[in-house]
PDB file of N, CA and C in Angstrom:
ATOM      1  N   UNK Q   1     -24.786  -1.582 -10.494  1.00  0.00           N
ATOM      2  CA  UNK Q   1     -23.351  -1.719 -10.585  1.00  0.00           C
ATOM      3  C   UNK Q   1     -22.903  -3.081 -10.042  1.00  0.00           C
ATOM      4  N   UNK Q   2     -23.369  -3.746  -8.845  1.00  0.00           N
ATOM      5  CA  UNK Q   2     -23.351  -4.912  -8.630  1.00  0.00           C
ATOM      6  C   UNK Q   2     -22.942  -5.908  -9.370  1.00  0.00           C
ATOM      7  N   UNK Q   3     -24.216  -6.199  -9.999  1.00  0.00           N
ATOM      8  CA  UNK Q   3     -24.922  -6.908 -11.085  1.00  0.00           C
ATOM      9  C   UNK Q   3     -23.796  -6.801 -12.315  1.00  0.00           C
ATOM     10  N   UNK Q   4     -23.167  -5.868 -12.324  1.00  0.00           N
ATOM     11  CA  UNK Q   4     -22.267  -5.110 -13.603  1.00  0.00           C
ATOM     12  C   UNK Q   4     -21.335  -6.623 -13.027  1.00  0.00           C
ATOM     13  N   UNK Q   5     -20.613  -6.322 -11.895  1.00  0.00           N
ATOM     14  CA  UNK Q   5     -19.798  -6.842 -11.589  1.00  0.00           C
ATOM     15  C   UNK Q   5     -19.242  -8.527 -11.055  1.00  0.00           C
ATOM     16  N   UNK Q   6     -20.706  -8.751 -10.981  1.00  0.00           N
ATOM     17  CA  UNK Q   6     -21.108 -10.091 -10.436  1.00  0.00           C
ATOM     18  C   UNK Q   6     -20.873 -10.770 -11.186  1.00  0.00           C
ATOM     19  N   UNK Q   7     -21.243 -10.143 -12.883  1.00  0.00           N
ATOM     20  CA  UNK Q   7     -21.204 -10.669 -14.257  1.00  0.00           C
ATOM     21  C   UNK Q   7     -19.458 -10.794 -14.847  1.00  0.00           C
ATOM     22  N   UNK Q   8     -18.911  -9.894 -14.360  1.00  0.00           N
ATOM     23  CA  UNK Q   8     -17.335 -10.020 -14.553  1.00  0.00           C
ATOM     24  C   UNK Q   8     -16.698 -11.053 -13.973  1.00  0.00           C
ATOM     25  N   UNK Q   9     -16.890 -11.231 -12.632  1.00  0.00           N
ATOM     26  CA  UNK Q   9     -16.590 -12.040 -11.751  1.00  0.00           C
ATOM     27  C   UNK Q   9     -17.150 -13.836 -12.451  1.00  0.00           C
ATOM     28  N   UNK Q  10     -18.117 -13.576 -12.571  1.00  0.00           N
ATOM     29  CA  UNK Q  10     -19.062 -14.937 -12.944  1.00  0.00           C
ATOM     30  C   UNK Q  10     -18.038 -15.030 -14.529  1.00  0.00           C
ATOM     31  N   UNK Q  11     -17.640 -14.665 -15.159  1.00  0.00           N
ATOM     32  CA  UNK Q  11     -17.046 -14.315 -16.476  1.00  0.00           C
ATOM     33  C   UNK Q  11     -16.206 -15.649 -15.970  1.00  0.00           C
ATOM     34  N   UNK Q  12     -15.192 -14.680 -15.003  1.00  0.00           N
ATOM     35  CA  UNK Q  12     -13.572 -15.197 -15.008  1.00  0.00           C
ATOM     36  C   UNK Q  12     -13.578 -16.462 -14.233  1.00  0.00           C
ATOM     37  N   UNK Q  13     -14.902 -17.119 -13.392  1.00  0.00           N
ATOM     38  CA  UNK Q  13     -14.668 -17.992 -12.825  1.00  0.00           C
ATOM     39  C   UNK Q  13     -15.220 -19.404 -13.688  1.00  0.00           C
ATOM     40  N   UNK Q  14     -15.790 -18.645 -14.801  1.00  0.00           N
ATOM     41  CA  UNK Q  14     -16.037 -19.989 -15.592  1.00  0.00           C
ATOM     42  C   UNK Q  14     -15.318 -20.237 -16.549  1.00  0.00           C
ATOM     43  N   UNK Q  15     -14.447 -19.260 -16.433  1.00  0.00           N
ATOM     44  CA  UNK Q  15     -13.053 -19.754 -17.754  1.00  0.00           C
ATOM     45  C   UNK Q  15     -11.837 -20.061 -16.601  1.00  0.00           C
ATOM     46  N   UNK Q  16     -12.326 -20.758 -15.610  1.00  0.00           N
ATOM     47  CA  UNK Q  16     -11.172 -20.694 -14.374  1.00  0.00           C
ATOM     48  C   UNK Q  16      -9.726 -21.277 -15.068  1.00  0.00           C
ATOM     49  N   UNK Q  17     -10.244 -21.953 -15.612  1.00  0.00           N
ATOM     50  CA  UNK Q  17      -8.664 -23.172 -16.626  1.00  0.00           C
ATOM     51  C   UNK Q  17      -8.294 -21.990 -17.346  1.00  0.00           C
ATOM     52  N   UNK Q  18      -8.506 -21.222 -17.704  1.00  0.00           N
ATOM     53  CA  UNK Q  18      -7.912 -20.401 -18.529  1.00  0.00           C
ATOM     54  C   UNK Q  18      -6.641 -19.021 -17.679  1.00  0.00           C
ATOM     55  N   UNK Q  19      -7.484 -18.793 -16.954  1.00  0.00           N
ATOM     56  CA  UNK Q  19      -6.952 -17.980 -15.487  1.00  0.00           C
ATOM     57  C   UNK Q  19      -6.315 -18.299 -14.686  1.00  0.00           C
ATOM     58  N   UNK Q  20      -6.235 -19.447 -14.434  1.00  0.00           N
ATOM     59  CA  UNK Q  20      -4.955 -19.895 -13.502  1.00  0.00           C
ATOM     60  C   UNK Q  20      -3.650 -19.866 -13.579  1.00  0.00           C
ATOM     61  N   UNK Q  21      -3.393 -19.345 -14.927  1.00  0.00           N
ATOM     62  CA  UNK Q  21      -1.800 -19.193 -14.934  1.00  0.00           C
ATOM     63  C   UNK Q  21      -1.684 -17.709 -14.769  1.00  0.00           C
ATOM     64  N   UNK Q  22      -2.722 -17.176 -14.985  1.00  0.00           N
ATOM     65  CA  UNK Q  22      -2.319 -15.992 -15.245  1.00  0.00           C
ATOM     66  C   UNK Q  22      -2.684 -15.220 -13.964  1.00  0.00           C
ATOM     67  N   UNK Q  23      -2.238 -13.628 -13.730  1.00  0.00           N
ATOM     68  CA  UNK Q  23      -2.021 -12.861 -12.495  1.00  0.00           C
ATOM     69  C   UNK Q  23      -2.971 -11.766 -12.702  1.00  0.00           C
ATOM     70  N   UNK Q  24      -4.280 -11.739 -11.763  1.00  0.00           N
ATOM     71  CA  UNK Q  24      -5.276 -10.297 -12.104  1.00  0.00           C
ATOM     72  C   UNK Q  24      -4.916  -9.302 -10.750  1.00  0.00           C
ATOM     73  N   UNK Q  25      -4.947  -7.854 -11.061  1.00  0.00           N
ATOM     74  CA  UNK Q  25      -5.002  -6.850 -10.477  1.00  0.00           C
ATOM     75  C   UNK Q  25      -6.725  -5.994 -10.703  1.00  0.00           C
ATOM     76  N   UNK Q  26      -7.042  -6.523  -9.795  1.00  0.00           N
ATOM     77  CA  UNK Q  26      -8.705  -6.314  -9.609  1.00  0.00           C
ATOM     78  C   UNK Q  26      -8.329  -4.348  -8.719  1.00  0.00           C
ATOM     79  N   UNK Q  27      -8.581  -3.731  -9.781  1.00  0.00           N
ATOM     80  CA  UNK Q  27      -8.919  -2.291  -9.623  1.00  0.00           C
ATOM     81  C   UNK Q  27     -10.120  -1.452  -9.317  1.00  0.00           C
ATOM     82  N   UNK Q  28     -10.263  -0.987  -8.515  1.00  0.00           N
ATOM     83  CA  UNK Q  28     -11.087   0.117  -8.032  1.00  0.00           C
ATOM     84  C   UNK Q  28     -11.298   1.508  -7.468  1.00  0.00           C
ATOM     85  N   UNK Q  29     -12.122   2.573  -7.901  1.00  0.00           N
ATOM     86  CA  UNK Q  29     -11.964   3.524  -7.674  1.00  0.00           C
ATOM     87  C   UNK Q  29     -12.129   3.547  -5.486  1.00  0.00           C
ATOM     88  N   UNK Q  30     -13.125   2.846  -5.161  1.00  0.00           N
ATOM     89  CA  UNK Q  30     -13.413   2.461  -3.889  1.00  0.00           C
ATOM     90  C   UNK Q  30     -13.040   1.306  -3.364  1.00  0.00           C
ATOM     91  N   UNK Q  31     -12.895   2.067  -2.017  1.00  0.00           N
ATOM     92  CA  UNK Q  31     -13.227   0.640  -1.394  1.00  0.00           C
ATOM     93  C   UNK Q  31     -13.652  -0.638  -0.994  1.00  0.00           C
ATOM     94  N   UNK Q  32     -15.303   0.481  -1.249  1.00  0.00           N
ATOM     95  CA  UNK Q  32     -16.510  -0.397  -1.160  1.00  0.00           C
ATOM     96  C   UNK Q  32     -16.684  -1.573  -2.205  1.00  0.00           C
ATOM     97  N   UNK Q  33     -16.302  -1.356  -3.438  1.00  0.00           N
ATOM     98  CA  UNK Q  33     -16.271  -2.095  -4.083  1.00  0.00           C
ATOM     99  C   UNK Q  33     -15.443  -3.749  -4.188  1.00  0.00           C
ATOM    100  N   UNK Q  34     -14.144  -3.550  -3.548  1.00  0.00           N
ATOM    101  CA  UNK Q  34     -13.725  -4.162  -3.232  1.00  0.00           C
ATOM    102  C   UNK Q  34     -13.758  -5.095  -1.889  1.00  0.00           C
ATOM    103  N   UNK Q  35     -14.123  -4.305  -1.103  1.00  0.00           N
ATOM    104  CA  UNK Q  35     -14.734  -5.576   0.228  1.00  0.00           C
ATOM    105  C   UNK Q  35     -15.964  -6.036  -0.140  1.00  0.00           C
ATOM    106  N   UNK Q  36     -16.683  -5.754  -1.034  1.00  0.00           N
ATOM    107  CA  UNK Q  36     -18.069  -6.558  -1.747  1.00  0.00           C
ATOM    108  C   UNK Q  36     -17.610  -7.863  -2.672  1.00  0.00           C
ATOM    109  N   UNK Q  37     -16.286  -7.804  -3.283  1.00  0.00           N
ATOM    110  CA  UNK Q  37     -16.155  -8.507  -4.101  1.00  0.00           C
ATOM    111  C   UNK Q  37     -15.324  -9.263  -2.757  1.00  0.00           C
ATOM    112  N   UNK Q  38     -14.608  -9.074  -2.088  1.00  0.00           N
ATOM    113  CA  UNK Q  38     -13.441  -9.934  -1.181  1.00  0.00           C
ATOM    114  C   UNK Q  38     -15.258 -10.793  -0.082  1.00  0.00           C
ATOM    115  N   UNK Q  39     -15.557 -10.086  -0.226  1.00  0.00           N
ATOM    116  CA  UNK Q  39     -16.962 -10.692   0.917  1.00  0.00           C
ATOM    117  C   UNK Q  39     -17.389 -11.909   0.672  1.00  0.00           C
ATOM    118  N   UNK Q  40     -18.015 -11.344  -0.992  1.00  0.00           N
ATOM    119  CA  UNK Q  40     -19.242 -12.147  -1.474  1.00  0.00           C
ATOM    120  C   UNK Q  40     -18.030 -13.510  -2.163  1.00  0.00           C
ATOM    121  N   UNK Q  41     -16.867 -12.894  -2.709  1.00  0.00           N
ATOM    122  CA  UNK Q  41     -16.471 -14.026  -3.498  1.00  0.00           C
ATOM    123  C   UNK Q  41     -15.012 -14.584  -2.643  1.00  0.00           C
ATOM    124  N   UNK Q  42     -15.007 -14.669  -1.321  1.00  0.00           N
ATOM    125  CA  UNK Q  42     -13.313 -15.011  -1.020  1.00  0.00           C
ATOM    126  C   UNK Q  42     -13.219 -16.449  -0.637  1.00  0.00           C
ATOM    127  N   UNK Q  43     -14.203 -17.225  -0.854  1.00  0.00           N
ATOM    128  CA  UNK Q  43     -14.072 -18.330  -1.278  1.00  0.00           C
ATOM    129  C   UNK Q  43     -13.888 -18.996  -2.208  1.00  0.00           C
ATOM    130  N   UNK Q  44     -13.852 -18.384  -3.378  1.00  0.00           N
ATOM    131  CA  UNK Q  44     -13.575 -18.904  -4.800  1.00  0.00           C
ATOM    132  C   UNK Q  44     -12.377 -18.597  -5.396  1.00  0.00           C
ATOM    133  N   UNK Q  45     -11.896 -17.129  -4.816  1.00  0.00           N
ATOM    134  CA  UNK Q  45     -10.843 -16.497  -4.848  1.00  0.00           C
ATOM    135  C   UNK Q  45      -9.578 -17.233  -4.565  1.00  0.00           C
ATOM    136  N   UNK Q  46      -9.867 -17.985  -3.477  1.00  0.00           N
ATOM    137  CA  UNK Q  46      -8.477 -18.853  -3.030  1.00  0.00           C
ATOM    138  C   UNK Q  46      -8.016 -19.873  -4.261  1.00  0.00           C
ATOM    139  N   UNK Q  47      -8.608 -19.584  -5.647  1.00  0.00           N
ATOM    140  CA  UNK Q  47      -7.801 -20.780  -6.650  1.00  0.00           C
ATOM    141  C   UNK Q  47      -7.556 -19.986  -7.228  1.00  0.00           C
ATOM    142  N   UNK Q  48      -7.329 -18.973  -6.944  1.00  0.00           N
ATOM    143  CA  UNK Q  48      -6.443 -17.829  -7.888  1.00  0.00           C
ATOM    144  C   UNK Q  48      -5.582 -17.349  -6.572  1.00  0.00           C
ATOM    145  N   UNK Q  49      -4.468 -17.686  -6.795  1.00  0.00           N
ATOM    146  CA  UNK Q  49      -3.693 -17.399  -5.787  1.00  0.00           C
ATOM    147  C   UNK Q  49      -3.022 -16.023  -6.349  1.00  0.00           C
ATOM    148  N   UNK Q  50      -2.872 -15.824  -7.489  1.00  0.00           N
ATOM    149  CA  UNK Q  50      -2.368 -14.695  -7.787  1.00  0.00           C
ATOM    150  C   UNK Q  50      -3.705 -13.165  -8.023  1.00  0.00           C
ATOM    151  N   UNK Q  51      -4.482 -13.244  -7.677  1.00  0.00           N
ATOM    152  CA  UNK Q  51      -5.273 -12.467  -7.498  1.00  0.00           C
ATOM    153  C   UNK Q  51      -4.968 -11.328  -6.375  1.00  0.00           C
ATOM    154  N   UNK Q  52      -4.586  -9.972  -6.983  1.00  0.00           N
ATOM    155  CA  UNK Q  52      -4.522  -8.844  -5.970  1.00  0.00           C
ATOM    156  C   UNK Q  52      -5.587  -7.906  -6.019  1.00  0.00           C
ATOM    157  N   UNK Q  53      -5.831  -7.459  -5.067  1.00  0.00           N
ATOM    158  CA  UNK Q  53      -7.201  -6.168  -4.937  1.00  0.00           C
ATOM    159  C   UNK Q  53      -6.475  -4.560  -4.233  1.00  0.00           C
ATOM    160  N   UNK Q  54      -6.959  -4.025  -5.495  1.00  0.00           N
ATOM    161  CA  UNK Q  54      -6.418  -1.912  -4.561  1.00  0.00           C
ATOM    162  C   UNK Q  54      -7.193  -1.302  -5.425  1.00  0.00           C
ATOM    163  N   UNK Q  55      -7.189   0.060  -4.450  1.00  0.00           N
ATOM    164  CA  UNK Q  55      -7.925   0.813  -5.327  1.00  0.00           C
ATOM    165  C   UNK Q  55      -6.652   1.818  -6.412  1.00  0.00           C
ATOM    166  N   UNK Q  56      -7.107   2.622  -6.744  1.00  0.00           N
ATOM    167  CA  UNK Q  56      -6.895   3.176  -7.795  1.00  0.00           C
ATOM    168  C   UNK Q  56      -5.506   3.765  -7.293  1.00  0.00           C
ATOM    169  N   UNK Q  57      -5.738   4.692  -6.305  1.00  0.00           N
ATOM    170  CA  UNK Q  57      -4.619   5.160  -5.698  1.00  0.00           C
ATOM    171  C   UNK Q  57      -3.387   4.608  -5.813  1.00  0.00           C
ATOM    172  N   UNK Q  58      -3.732   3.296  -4.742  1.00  0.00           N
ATOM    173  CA  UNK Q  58      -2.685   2.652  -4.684  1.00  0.00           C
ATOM    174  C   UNK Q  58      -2.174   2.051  -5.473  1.00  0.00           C
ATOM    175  N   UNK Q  59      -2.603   1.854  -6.603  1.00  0.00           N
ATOM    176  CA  UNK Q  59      -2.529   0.648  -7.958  1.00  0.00           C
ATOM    177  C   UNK Q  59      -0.962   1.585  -8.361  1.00  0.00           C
ATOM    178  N   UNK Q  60      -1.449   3.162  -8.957  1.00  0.00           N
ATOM    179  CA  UNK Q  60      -0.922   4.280  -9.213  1.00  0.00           C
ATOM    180  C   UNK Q  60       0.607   4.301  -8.287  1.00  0.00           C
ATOM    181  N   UNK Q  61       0.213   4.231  -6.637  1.00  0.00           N
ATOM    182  CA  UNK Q  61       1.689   4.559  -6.125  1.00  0.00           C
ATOM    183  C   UNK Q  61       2.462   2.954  -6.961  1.00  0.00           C
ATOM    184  N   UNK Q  62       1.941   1.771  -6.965  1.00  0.00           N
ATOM    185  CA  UNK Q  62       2.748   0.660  -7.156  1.00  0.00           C
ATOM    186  C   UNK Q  62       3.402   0.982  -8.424  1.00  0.00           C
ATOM    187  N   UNK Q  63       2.634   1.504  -9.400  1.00  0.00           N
ATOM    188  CA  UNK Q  63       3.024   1.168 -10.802  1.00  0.00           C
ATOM    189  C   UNK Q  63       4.406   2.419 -10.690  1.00  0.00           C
ATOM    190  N   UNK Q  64       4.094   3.369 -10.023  1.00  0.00           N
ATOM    191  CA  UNK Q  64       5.006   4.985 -10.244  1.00  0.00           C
ATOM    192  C   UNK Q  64       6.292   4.059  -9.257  1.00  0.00           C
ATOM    193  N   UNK Q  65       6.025   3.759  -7.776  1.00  0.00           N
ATOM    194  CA  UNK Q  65       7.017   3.577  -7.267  1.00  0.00           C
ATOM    195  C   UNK Q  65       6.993   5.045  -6.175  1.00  0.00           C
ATOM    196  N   UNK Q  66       5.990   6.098  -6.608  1.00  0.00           N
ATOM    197  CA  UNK Q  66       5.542   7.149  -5.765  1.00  0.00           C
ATOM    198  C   UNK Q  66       4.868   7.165  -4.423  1.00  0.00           C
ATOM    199  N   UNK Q  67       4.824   7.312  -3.567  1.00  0.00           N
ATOM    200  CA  UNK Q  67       3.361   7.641  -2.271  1.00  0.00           C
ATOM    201  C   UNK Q  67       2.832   8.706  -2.499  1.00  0.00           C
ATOM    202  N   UNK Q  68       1.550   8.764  -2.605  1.00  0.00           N
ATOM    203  CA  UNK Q  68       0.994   9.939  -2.569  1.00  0.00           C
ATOM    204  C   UNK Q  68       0.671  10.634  -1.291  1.00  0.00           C
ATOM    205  N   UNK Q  69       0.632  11.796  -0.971  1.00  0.00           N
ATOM    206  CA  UNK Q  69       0.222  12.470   0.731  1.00  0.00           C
ATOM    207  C   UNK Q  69      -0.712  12.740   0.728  1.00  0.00           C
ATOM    208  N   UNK Q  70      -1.537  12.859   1.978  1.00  0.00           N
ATOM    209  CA  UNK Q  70      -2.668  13.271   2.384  1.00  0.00           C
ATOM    210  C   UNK Q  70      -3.116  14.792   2.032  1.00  0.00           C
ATOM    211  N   UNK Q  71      -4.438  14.805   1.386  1.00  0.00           N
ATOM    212  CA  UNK Q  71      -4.551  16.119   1.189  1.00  0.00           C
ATOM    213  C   UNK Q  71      -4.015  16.970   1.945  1.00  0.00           C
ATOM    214  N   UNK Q  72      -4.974  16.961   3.164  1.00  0.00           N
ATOM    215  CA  UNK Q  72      -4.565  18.018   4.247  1.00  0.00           C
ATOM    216  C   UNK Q  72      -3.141  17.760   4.379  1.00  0.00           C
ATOM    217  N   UNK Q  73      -2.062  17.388   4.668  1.00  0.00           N
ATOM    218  CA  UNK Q  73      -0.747  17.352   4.587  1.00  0.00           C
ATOM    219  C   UNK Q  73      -0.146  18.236   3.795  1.00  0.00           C
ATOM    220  N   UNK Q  74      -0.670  17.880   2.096  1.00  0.00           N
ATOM    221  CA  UNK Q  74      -0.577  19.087   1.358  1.00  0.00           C
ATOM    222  C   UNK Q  74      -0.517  20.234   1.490  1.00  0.00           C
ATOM    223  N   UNK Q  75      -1.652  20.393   2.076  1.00  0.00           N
ATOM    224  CA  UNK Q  75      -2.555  21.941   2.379  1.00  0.00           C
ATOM    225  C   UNK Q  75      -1.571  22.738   3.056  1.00  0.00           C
ATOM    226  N   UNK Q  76      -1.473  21.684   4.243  1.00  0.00           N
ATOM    227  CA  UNK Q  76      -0.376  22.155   5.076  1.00  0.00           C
ATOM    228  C   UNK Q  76       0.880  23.003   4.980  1.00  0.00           C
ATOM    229  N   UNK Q  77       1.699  21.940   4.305  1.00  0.00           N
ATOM    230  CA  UNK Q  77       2.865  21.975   3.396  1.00  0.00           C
ATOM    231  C   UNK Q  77       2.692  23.751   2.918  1.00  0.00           C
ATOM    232  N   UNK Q  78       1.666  23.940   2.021  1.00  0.00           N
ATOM    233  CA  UNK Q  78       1.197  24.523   1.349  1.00  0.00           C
ATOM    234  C   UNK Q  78       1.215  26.303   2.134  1.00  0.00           C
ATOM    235  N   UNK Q  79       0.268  26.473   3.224  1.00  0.00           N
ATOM    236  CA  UNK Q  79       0.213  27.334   4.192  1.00  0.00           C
ATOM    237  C   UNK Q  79       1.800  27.908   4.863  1.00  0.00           C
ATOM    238  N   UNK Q  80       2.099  26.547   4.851  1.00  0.00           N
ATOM    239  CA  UNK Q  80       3.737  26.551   5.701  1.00  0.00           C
ATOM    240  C   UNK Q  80       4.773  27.021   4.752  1.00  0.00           C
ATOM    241  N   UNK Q  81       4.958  27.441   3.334  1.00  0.00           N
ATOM    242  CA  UNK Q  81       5.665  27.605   2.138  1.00  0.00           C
ATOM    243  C   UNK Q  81       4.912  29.242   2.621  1.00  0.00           C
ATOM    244  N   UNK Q  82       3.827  29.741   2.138  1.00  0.00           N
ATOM    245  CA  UNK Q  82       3.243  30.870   2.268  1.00  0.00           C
ATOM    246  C   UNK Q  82       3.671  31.696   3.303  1.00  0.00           C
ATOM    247  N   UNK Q  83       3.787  30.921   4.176  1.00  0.00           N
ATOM    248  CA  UNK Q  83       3.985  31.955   6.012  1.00  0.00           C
ATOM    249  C   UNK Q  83       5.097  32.253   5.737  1.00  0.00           C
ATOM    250  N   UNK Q  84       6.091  31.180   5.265  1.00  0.00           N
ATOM    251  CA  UNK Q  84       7.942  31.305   5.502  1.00  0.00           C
ATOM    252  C   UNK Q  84       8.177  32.887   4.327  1.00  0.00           C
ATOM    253  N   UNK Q  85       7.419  32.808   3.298  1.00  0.00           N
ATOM    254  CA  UNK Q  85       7.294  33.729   2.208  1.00  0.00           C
ATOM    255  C   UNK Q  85       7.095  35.239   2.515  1.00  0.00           C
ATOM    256  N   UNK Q  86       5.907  35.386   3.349  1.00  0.00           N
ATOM    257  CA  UNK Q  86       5.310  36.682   3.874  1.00  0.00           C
ATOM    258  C   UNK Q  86       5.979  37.025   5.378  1.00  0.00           C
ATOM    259  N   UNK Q  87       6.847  35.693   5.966  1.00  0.00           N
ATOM    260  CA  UNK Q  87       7.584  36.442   6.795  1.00  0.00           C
ATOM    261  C   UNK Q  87       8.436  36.895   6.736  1.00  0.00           C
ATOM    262  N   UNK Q  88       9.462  36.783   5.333  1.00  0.00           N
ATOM    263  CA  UNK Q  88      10.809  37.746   5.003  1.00  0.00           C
ATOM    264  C   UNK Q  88      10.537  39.069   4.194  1.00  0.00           C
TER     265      UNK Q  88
END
């Protein structure tokens, strides 16, 4: 998967003239993925000033304008709807 990605990366930095006007939203399901790419490449990164990195989640709350909650919060929520229910 690396290698997958090294090759994307290696893509966009040799069409750099082409990319500089334009604005990437570098998406990921993980984290991990993304502090590998901010690691290995955040020196090259700085001529793309418009370059943003999130994962999936967050990509999702930006585009909706939503936050999403913590599972367990949910759960919570969830238990706490039930109790109020079975106590009347």
């Amino acid at each position: 998967m690396k290698n997958k990605i090294d090759q994307i990366i290696h893509h966009i930095l040799l069409k750099r003239k082409e990319f500089v006007q334009k604005k990437f939203f570098l998406v990921s399901f993980e984290n991990s993925i993304i502090e590998y790419i901010q690691k290995k490449y955040s020196t090259k990164f700085r001529n793309f000033p418009n370059t943003e990195f999130y994962t999936m989640e967050r990509f999702l709350e930006i585009l909706s304008g939503l936050s999403s909650y913590h599972r367990f919060y949910v759960l919570l929520l969830f238990f706490e709807i039930l109790k109020k229910k079975t106590v009347f």
